[in-house]
mmCIF file of C-alpha atoms in Angstrom:
data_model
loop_
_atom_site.group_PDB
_atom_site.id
_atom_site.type_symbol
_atom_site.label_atom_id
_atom_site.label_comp_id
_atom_site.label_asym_id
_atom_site.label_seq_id
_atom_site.Cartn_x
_atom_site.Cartn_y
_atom_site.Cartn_z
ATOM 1 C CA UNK A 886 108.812 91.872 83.709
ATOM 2 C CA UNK A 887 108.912 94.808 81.620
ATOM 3 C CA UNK A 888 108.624 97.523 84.093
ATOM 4 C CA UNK A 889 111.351 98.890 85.599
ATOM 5 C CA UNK A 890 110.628 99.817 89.278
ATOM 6 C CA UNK A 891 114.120 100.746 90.095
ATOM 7 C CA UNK A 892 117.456 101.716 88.102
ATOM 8 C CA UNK A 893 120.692 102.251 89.558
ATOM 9 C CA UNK A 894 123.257 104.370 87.364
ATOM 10 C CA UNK A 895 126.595 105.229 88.619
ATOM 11 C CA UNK A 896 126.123 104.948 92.264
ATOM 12 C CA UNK A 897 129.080 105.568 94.646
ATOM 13 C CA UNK A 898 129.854 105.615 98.074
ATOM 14 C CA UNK A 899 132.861 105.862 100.297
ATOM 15 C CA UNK A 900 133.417 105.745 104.152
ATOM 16 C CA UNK A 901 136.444 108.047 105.124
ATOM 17 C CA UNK A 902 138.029 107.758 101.356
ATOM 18 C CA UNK A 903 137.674 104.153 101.369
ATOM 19 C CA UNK A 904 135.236 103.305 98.756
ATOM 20 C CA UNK A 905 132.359 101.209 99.476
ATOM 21 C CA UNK A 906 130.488 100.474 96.210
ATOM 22 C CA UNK A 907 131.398 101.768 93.033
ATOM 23 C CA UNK A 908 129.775 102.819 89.940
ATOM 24 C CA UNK A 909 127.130 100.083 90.503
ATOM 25 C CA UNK A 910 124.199 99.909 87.807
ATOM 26 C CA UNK A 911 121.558 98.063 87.408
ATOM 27 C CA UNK A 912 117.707 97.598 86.706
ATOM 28 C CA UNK A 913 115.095 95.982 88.663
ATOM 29 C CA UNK A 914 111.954 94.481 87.273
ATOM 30 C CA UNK A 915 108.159 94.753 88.943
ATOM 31 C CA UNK A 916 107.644 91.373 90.380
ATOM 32 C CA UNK A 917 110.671 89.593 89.805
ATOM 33 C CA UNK A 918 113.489 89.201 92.695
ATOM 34 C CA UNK A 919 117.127 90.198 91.930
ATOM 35 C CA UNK A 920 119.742 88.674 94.046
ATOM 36 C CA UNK A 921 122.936 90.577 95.193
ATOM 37 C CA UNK A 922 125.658 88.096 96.707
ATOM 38 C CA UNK A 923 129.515 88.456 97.770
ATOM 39 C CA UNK A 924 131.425 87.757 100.425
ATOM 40 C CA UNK A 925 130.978 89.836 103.823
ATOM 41 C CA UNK A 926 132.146 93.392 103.136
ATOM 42 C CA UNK A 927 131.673 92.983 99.465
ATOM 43 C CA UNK A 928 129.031 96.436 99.467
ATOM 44 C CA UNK A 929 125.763 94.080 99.261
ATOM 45 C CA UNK A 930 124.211 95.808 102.040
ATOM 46 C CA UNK A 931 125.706 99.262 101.659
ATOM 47 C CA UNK A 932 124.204 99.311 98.321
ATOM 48 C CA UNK A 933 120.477 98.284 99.831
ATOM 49 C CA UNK A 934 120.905 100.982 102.500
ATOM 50 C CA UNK A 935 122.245 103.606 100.026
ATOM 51 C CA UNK A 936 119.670 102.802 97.750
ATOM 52 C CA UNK A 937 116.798 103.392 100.596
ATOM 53 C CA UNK A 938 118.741 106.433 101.245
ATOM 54 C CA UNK A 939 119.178 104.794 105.283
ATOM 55 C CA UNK A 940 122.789 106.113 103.585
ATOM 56 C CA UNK A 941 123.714 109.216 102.153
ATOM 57 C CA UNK A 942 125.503 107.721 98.610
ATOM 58 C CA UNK A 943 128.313 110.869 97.166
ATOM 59 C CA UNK A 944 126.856 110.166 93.880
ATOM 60 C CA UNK A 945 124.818 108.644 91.387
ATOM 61 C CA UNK A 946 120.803 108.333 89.873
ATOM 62 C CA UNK A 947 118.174 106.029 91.414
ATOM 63 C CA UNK A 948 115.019 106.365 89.966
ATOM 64 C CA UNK A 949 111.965 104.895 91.654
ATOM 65 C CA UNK A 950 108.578 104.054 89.486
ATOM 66 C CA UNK A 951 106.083 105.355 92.190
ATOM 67 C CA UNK A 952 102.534 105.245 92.298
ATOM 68 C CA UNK A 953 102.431 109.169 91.135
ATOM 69 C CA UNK A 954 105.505 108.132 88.154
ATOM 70 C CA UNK A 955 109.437 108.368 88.196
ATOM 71 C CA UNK A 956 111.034 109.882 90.664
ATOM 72 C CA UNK A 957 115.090 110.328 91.246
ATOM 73 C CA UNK A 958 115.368 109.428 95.006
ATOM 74 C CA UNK A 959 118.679 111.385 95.307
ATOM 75 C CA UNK A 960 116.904 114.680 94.540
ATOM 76 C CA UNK A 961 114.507 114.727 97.198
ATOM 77 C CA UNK A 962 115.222 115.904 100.843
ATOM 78 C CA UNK A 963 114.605 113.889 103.452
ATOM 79 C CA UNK A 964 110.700 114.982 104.258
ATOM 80 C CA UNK A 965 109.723 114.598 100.842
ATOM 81 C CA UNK A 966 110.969 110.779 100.961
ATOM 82 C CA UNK A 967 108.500 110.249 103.635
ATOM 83 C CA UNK A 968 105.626 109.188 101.557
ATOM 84 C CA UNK A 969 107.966 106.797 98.914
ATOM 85 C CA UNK A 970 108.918 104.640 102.433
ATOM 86 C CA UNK A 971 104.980 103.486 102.098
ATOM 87 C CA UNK A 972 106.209 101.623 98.971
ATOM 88 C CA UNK A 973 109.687 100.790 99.850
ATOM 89 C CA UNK A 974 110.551 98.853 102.873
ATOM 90 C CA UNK A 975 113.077 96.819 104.325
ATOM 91 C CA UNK A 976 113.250 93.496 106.073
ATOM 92 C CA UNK A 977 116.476 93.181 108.291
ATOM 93 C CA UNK A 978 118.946 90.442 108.946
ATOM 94 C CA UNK A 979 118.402 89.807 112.815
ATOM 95 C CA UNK A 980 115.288 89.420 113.764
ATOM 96 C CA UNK A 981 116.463 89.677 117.710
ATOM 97 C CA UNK A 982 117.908 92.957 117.150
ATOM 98 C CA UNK A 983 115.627 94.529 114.650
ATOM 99 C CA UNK A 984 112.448 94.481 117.001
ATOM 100 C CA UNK A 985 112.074 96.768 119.930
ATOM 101 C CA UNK A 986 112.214 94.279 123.299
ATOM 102 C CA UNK A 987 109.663 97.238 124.865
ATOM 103 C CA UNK A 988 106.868 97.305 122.055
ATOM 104 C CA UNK A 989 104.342 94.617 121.642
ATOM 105 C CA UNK A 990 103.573 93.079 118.357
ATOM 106 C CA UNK A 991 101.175 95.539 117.839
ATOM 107 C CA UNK A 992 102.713 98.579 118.718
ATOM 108 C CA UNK A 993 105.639 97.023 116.392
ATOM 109 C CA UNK A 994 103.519 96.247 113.352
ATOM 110 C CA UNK A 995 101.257 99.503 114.206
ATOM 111 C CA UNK A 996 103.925 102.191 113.940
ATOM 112 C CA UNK A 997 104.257 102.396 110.287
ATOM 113 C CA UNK A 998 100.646 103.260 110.050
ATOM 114 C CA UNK A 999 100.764 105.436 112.795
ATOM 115 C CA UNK A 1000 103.427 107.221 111.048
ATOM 116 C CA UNK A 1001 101.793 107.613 107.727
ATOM 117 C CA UNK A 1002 98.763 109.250 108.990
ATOM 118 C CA UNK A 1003 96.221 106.044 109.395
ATOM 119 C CA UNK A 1004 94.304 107.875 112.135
ATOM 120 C CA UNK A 1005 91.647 105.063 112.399
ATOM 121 C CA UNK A 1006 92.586 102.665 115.257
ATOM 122 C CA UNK A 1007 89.921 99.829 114.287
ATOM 123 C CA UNK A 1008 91.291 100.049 110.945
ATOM 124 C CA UNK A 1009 94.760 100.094 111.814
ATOM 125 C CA UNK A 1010 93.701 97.131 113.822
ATOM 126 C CA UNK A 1011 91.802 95.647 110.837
ATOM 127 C CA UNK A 1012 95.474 95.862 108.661
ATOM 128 C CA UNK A 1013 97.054 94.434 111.513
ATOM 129 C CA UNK A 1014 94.885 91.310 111.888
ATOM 130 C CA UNK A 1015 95.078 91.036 107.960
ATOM 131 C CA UNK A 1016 98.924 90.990 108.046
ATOM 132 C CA UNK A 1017 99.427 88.569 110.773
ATOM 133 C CA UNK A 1018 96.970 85.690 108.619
ATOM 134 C CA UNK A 1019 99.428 86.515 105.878
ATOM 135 C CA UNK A 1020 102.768 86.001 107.735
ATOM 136 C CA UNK A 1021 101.058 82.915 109.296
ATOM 137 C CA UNK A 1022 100.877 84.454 112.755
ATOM 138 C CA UNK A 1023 97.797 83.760 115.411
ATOM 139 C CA UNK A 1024 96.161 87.123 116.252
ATOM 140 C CA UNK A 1025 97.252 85.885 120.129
ATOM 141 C CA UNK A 1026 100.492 87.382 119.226
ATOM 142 C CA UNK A 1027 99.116 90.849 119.275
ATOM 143 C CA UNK A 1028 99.845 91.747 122.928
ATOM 144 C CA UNK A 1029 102.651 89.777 123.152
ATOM 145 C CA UNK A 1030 105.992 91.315 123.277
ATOM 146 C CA UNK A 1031 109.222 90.220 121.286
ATOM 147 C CA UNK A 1032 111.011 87.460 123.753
ATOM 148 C CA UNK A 1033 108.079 85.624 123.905
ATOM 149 C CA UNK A 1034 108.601 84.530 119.829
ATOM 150 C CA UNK A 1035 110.954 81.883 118.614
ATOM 151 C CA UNK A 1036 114.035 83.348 115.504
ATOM 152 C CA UNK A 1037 111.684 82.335 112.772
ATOM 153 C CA UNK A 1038 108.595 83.982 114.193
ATOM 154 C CA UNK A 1039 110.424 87.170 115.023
ATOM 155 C CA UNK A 1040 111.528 87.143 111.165
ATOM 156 C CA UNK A 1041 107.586 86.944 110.310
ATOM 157 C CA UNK A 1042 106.983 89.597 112.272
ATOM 158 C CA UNK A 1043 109.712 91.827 110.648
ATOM 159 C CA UNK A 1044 108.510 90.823 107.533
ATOM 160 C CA UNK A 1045 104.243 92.095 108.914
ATOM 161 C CA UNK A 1046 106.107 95.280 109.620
ATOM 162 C CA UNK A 1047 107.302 96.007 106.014
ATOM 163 C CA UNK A 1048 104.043 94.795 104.200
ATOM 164 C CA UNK A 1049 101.746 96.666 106.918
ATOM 165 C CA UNK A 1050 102.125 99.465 104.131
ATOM 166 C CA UNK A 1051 101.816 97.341 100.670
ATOM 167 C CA UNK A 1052 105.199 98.664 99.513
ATOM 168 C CA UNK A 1053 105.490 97.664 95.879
ATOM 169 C CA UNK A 1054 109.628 96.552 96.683
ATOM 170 C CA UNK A 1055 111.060 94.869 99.645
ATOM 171 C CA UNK A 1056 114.520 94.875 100.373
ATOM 172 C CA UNK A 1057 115.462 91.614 102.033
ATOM 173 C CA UNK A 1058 119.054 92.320 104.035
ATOM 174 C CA UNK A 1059 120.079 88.573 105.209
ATOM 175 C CA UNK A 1060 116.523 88.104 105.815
ATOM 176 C CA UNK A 1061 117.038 84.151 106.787
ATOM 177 C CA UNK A 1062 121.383 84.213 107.914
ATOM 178 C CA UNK A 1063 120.655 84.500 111.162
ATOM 179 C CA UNK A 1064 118.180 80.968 111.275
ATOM 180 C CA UNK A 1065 118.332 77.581 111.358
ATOM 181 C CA UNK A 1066 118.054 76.014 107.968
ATOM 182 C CA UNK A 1067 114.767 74.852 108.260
ATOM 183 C CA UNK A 1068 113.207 77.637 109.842
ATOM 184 C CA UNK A 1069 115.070 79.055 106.719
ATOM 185 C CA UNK A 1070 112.913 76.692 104.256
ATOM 186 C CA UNK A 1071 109.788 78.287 105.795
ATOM 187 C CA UNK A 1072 110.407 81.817 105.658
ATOM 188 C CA UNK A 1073 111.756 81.475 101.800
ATOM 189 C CA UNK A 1074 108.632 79.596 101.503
ATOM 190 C CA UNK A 1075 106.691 82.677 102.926
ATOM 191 C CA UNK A 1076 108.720 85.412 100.699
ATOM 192 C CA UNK A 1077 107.683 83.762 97.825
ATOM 193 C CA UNK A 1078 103.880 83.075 98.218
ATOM 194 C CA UNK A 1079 103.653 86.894 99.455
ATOM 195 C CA UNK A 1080 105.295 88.049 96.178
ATOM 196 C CA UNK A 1081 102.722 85.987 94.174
ATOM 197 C CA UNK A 1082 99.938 87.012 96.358
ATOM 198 C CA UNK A 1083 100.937 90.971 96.813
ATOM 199 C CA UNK A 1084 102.890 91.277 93.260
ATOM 200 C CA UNK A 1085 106.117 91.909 95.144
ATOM 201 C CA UNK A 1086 109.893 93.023 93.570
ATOM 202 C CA UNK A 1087 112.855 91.992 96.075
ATOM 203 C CA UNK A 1088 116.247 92.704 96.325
ATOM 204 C CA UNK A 1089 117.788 90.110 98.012
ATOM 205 C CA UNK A 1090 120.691 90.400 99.568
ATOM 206 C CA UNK A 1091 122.790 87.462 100.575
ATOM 207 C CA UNK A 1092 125.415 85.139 100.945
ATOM 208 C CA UNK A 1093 124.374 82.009 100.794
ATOM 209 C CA UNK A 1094 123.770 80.786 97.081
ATOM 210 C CA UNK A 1095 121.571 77.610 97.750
ATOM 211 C CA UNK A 1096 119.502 80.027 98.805
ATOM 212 C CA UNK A 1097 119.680 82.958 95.808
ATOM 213 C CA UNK A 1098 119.528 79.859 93.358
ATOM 214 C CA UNK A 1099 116.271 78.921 94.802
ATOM 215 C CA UNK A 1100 114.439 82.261 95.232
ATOM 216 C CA UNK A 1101 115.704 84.591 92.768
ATOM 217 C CA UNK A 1102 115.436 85.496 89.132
ATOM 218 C CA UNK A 1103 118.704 87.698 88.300
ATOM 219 C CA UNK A 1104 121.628 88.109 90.532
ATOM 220 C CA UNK A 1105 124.615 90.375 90.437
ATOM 221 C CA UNK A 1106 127.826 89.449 92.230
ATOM 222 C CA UNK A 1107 129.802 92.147 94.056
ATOM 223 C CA UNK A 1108 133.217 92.169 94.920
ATOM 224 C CA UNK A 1109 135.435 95.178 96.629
ATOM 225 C CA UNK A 1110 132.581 97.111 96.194
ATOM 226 C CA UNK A 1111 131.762 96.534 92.606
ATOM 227 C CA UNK A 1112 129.024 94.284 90.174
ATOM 228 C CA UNK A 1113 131.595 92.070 88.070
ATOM 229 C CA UNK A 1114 128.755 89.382 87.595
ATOM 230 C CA UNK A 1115 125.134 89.930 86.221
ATOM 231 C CA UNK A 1116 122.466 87.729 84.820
ATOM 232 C CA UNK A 1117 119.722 85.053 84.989
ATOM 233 C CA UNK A 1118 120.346 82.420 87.908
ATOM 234 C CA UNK A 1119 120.981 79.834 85.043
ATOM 235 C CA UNK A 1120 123.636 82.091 83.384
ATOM 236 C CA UNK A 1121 125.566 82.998 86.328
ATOM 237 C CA UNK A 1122 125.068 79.851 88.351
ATOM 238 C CA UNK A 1123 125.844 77.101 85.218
ATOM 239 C CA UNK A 1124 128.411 79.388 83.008
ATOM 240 C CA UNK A 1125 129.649 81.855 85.495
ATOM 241 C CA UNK A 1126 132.252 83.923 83.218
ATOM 242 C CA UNK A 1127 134.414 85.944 86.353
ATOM 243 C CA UNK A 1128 136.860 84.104 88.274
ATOM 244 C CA UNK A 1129 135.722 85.376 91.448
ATOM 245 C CA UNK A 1130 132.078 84.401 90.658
ATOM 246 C CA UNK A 1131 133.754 80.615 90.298
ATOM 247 C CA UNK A 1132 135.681 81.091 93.721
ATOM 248 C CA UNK A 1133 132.283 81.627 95.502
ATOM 249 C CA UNK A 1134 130.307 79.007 93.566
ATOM 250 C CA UNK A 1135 133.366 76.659 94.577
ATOM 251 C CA UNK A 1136 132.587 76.829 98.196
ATOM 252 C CA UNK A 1137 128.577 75.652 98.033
ATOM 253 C CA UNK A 1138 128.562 72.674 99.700
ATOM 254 C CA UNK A 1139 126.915 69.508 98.140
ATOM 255 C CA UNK A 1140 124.344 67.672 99.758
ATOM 256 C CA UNK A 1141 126.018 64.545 98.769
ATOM 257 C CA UNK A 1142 128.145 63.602 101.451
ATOM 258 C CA UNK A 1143 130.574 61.018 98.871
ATOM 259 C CA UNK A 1144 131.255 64.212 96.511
ATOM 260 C CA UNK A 1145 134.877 65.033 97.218
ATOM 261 C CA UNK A 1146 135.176 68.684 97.569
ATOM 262 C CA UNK A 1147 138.261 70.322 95.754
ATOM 263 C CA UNK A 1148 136.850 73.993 96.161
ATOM 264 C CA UNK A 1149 139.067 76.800 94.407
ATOM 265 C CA UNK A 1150 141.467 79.223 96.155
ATOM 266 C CA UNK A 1151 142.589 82.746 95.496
ATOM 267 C CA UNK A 1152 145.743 81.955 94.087
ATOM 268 C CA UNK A 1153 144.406 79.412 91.683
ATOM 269 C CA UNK A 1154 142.417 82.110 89.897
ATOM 270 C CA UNK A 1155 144.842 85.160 90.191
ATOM 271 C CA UNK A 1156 142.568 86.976 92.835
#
């Protein structure tokens, strides 16, 4: 992991003078997945979107290792970001909303090519086909619109979408919050033997840290719109060193249903 494919310096945003994230920093690795937890309004996915430039951030660096070298994403106007979305690409939280009902799954997984100049429709069709065999999806699905799939296989086709183009990062926004925890297991399952197979980086955002323990590397922990957490999984997870990284470790519940709970509360650590 000694490349850096993305790093953050100084990045700011506010909504209507209310500050969002704040002077976040931060370096991401080729092929490793950094988790980014707090609790809901914490900046986790403000920072994703702002960092895909989906938002406009006020300020800050992010530089992106492309394929033709570094690149500051903040400099560019918006046409000349069009060909960095082939290697950065997003896969969203609900997997009901995210997917046009009108669109089959072709038309769905077909539109990034279409939109980055693939003119070829048996080779768009030939990506497509490839995709679906590596999101575990029966080429049935093709003509088949959204309604017709079950949560998880929605997800799987969300996550076709944003690999049609073999981006080298993948931001995952809630990618599994919105399932049930065992259609969970199987998608985690699926992130990870896609970034061993395709040489993936993730940012994965979250708040559940079962499931950031499991899959990720590195984490940083936001609060109020700032990182006042960073390290390895073990680090954070065994010897967390904030007070508010405690408060949210405090409320993961144990499997073990004879463990007494006696989770920590604001007051107890002056938050």
């Amino acid at each position: 992991m000694n490349d850096v494919v993305l790093k953050v310096r100084d990045l700011n945003k506010s909504f209507d003078g209310v500050p969002a994230i704040q002077d976040i920093s931060f370096d991401l690795f080729r092929a490793e997945t950094l988790g980014i937890v707090g609790e809901s309004g914490s900046g986790k996915t403000t920072l994703a979107r702002c960092i895909l430039r989906a938002i406009e951030p006020d300020s800050g660096h992010v530089e992106f290792l492309s394929d033709d070298g570094k690149v500051d994403l903040l400099k560019l106007r918006h046409k000349a970001m069009l060909p960095l979305r082939r290697e950065m690409q997003m896969v969203f939280q609900d997997p009901y909303a995210s997917l046009n009902p009108r669109m089959t799954v072709r038309e769905i997984i077909e539109e990034p090519l279409v939109i980055h100049g693939v003119k070829s429709k048996a080779k768009r069709l030939e990506r497509i086909r490839e995709i679906l065999d590596l999101v575990q999806l029966d080429h049935d699905s093709l003509y088949r619109f959204p309604h017709a799939f079950s949560g998880g296989q929605r997800q799987r086709i969300g996550i076709a979408r944003a690999l049609i183009l073999r981006p080298k990062m993948v931001v995952c926004d809630e990618t599994v919050s919105a399932l049930d925890v065992s259609v969970q297991a199987q998608i985690i399952n699926l992130l990870e033997d896609l970034q061993r197979e395709l040489h993936l980086t993730y940012m994965f955002v979250a708040h559940d840290l079962a499931v950031v323990r499991h899959i990720c590397d590195r984490v940083l922990v936001m609060h109020r719109g700032k990182v006042v957490e960073s390290g390895t999984i073990d680090q954070v997870f065994d010897h967390p060193q904030q007070n508010y990284t405690k408060l949210l470790l405090s409320a993961i519940p144990s499997p073990d249903p004879d463990v007494r709970l006696n989770p920590l509360d604001r007051r107890t650590l002056g938050l």
